[in-house]
mmCIF file of C-alpha atoms in Angstrom:
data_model
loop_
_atom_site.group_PDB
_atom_site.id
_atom_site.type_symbol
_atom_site.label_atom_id
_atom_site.label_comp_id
_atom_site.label_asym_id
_atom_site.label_seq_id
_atom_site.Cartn_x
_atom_site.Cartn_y
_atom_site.Cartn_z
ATOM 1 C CA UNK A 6 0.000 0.000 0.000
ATOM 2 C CA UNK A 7 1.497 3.488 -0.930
ATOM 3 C CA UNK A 8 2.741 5.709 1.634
ATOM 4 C CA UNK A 9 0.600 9.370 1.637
ATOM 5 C CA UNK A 10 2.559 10.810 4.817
ATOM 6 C CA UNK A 11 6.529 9.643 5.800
ATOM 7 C CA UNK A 12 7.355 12.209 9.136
ATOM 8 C CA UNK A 13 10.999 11.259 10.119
ATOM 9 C CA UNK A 14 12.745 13.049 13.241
ATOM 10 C CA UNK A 15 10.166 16.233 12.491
ATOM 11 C CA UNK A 16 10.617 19.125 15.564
ATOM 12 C CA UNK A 17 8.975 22.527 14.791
ATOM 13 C CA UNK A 18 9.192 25.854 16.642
ATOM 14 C CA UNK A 19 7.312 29.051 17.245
ATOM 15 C CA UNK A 20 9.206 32.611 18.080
ATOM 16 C CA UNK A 21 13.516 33.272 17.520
ATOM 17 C CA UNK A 22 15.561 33.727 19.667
ATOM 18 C CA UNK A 23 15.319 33.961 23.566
ATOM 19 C CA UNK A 24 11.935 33.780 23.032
ATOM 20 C CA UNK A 25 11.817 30.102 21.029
ATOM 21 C CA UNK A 26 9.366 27.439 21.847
ATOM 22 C CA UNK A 27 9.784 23.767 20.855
ATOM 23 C CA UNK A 28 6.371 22.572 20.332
ATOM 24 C CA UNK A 29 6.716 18.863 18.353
ATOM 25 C CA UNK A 30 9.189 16.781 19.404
ATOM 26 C CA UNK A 31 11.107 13.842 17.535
ATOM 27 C CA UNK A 32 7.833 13.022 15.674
ATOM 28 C CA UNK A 33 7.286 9.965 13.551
ATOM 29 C CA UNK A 34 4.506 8.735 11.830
ATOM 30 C CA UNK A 35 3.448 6.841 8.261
ATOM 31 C CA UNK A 36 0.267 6.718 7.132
ATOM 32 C CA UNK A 37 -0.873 4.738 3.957
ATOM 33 C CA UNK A 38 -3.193 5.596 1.298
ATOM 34 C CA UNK A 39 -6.495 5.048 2.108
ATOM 35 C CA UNK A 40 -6.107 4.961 6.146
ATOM 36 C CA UNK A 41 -8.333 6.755 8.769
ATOM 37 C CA UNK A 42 -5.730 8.014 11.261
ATOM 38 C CA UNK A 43 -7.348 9.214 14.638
ATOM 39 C CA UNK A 44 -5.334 11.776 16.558
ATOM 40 C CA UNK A 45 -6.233 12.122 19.960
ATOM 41 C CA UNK A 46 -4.276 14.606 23.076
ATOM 42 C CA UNK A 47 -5.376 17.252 25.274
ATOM 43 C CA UNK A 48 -5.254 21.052 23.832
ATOM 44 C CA UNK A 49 -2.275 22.651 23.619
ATOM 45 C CA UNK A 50 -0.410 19.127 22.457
ATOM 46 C CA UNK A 51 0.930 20.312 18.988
ATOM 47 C CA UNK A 52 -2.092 18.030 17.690
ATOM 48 C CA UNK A 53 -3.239 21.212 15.117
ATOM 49 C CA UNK A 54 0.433 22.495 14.395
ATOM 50 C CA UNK A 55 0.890 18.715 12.999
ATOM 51 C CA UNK A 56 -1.895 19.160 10.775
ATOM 52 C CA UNK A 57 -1.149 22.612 9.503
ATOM 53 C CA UNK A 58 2.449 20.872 8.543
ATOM 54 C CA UNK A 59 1.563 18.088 6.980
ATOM 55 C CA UNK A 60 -1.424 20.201 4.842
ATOM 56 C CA UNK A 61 1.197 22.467 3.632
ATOM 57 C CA UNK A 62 -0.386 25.628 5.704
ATOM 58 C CA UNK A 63 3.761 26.291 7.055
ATOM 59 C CA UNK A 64 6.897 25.092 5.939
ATOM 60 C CA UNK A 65 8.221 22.010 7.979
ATOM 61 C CA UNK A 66 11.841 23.161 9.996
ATOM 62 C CA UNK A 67 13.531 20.113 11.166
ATOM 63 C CA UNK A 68 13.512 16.976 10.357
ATOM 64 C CA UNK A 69 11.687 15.358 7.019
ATOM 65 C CA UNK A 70 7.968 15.424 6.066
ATOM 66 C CA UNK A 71 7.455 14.388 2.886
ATOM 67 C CA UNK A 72 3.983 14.358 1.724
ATOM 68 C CA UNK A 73 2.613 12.227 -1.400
ATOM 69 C CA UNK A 74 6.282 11.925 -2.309
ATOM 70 C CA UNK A 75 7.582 15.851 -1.665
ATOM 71 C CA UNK A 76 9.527 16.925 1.080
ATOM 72 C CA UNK A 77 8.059 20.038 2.874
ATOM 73 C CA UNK A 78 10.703 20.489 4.586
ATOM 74 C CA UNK A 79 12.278 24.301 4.245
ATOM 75 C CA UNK A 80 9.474 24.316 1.095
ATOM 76 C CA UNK A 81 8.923 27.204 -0.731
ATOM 77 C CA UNK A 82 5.579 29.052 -1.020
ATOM 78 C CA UNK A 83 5.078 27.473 -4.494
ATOM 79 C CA UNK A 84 5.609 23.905 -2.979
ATOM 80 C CA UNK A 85 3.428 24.432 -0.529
ATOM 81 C CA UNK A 86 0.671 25.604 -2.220
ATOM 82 C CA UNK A 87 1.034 22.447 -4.716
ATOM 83 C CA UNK A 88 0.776 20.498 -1.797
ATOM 84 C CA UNK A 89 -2.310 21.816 -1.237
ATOM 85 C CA UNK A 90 -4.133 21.368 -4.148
ATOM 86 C CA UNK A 91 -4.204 17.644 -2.992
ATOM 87 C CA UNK A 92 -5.518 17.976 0.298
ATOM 88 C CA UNK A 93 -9.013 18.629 1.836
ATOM 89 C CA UNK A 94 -9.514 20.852 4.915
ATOM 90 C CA UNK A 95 -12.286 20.508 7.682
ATOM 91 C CA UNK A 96 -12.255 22.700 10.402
ATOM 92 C CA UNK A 97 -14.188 22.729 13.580
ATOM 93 C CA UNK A 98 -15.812 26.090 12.783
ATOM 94 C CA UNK A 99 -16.990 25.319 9.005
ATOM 95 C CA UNK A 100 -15.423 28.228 7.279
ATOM 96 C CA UNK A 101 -18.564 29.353 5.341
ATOM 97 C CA UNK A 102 -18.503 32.790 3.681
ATOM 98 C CA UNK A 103 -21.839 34.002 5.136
ATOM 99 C CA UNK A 104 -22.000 36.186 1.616
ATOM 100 C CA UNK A 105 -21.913 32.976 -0.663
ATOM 101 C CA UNK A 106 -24.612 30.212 -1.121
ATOM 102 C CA UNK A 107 -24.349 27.145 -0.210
ATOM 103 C CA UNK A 108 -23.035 26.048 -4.357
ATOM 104 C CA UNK A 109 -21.096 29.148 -4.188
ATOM 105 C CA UNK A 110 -19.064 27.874 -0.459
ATOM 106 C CA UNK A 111 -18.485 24.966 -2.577
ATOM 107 C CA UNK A 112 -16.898 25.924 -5.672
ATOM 108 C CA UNK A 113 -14.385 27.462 -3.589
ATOM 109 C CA UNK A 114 -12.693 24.611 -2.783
ATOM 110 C CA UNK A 115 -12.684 23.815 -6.571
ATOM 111 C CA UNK A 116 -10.456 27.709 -7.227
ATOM 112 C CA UNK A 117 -6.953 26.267 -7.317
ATOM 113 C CA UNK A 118 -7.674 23.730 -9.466
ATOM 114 C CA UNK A 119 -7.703 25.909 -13.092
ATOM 115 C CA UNK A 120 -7.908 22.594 -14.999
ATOM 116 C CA UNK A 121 -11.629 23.115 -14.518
ATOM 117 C CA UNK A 122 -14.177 24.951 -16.847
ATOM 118 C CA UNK A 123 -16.954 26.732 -14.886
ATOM 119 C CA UNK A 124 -19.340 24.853 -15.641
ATOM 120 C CA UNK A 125 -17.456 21.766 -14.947
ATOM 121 C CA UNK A 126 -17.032 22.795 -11.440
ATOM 122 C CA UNK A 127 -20.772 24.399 -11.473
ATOM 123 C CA UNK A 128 -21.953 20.551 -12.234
ATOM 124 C CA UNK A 129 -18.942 19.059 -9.668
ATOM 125 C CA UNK A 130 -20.040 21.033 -6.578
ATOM 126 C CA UNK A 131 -23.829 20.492 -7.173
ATOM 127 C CA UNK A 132 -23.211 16.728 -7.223
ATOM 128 C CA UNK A 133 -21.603 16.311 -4.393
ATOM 129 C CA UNK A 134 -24.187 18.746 -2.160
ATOM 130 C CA UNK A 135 -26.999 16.422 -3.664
ATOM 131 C CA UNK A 136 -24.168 13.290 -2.130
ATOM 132 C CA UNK A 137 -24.551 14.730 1.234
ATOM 133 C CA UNK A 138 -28.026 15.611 0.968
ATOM 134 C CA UNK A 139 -28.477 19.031 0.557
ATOM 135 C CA UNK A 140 -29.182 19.476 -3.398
ATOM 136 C CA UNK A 141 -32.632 20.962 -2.131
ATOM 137 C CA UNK A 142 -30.316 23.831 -0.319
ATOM 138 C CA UNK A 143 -27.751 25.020 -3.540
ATOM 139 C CA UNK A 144 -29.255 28.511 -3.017
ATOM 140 C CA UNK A 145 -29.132 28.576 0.503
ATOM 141 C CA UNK A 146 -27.105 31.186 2.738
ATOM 142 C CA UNK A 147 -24.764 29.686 5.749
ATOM 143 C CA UNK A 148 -27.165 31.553 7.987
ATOM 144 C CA UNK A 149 -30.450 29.501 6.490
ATOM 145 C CA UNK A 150 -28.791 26.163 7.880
ATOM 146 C CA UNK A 151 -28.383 23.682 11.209
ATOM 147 C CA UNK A 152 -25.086 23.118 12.391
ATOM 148 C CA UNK A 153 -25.008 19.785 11.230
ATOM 149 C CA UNK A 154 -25.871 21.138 7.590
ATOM 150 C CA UNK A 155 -23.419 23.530 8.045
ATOM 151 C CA UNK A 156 -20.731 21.158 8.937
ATOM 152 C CA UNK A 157 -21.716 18.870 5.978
ATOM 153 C CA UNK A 158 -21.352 21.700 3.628
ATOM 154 C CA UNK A 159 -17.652 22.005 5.062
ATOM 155 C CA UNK A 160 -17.383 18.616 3.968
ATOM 156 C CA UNK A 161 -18.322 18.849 0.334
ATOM 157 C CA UNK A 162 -16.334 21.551 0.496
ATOM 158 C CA UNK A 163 -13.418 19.299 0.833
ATOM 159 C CA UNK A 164 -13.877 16.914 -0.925
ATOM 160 C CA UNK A 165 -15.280 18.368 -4.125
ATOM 161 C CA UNK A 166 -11.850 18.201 -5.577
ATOM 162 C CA UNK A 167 -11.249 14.750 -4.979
ATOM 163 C CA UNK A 168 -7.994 15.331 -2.928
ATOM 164 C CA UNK A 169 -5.993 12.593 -2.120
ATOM 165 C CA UNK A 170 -5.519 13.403 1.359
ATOM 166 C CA UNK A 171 -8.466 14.765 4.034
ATOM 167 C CA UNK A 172 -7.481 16.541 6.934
ATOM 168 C CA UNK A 173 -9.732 17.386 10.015
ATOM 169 C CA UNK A 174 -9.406 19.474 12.766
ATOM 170 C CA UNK A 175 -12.772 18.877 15.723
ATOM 171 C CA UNK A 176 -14.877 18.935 13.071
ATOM 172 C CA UNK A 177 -17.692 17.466 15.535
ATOM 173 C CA UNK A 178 -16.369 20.103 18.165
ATOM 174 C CA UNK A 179 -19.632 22.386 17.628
ATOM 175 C CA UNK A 180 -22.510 19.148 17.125
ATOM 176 C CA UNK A 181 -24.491 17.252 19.237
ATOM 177 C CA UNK A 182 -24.006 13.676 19.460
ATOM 178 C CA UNK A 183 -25.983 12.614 16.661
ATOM 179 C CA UNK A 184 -24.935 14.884 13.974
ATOM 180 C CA UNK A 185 -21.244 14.598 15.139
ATOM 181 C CA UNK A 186 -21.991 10.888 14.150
ATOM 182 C CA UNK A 187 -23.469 11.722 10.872
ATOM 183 C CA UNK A 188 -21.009 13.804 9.537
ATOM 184 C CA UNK A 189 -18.213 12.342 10.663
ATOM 185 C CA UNK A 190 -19.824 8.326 8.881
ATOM 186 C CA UNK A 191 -20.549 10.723 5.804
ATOM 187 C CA UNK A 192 -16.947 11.785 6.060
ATOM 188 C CA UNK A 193 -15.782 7.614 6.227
ATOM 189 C CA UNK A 194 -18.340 6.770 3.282
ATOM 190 C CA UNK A 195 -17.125 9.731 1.094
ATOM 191 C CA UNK A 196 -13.686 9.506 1.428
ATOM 192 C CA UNK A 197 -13.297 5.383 1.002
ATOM 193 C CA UNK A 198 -15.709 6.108 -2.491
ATOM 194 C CA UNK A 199 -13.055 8.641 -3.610
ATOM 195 C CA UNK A 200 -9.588 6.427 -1.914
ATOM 196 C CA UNK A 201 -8.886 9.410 0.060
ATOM 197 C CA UNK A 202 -6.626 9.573 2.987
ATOM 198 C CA UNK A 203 -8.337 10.907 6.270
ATOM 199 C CA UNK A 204 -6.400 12.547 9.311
ATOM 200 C CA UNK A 205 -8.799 13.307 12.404
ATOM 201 C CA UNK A 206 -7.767 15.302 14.773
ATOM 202 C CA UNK A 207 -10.870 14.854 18.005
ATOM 203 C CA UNK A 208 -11.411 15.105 21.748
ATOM 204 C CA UNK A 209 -15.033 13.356 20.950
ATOM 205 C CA UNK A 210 -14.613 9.625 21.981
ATOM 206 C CA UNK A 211 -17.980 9.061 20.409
ATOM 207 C CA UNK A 212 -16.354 8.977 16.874
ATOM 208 C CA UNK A 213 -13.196 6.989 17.832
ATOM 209 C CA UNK A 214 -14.910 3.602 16.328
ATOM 210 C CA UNK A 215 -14.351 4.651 12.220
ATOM 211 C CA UNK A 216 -10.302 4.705 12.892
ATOM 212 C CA UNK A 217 -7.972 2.192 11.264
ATOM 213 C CA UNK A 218 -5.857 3.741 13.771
ATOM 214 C CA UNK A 219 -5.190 5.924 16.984
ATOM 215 C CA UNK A 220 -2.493 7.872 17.867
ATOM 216 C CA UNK A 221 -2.566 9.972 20.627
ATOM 217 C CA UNK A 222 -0.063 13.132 21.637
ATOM 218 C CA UNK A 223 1.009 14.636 24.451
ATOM 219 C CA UNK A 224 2.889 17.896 25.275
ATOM 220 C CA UNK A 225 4.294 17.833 21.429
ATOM 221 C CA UNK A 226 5.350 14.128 21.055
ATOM 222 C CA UNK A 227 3.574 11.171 19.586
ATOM 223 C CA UNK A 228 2.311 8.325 22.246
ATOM 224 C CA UNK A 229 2.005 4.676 21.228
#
């Protein structure tokens, strides 16, 4: 099976100087193509600074993280910003311009990919909100919807381009227990249809049960 994510001997830092502040430590992980990783850990861990790494959000310093085959380390803005065009992001707050429709919110996550005619990504982001059930809602305003519909809008979001790897950050944080569940098994089913990669960082130990694996981290290093 492939190898998505190869972290050797990765440290990272915040602030110069006197003022420096290790916050991973010696971290190594590999995850495979098609894997739901888990990542569990109090706040304040390094669990989100991980993430924002390995989606190419900041430029690894130490160590090697090499992501579908590049190494991020020291990248350049240009590297980075390839990296991202094969990732998906969820966030715990979904993200939603309150000025766009729900179609609109979409196609976003469709702008870096200029491979795509408009109406091509018109016809991609309408079939995936219909895939999470809410093609009676293209016209809809973030404001107009339940968290839960919210959250699964975030999703499509995502996954619209069909990125290889998914990354998530809480993204039951702000549900209740049952739509936490539901988006988060809509997350599973969509991302095994399209052989996508999922990274999950969660406190909610109601969702633990879709992993392949759990990690866990503590104070900037990686438990087994």
């Amino acid at each position: 099976m492939e190898t998505v994510v190869l972290i050797e001997n990765l440290n990272h830092y915040f602030g110069s100087g006197k003022l420096q502040k290790q916050v991973l430590f010696d971290i190594n992980l590999e995850i495979k193509a098609g894997e739901i990783i888990i990542m569990t850990g109090p706040s304040g861990s390094g669990k989100t600074t991980l993430l924002t790494l390995i989606g190419g959000l900041r430029s690894a310093m130490s160590g090697s993280l090499r992501v579908l085959g590049r190494e991020l380390r020291d990248a350049s803005a240009r590297q980075l910003t390839q990296v991202r065009r094969s990732n998906g992001y969820i966030f715990q707050a979904h993200n939603l311009h309150g000025s766009l429709t729900t179609l609109q919110n979409v196609k976003m996550g469709l702008e870096m990919h200029n491979n795509l005619s408009y109406s091509q990504m018109q016809t991609r982001s309408q079939e995936i909100l219909e895939t999470v059930g809410l093609g009676s809602r293209l016209n809809y305003y973030p404001d107009d919807l339940s968290g839960g519909q919210k959250q699964r809008v975030a999703i499509a979001r995502a996954l619209v381009s069909r990125p290889k790897i998914v990354l998530a950050d809480e993204p039951t944080a702000a549900l209740d227990s049952k739509s936490g569940k539901d988006v988060v098994n809509l997350m599973q089913k969509l991302a095994k249809e399209q052989g996508a990669t999922i990274l999950l960082v969660t406190h909610d130990n109601r969702i633990l049960d879709i992993a392949d694996r759990i990690v866990n981290m503590e104070d900037g290093s990686l438990k087994s």
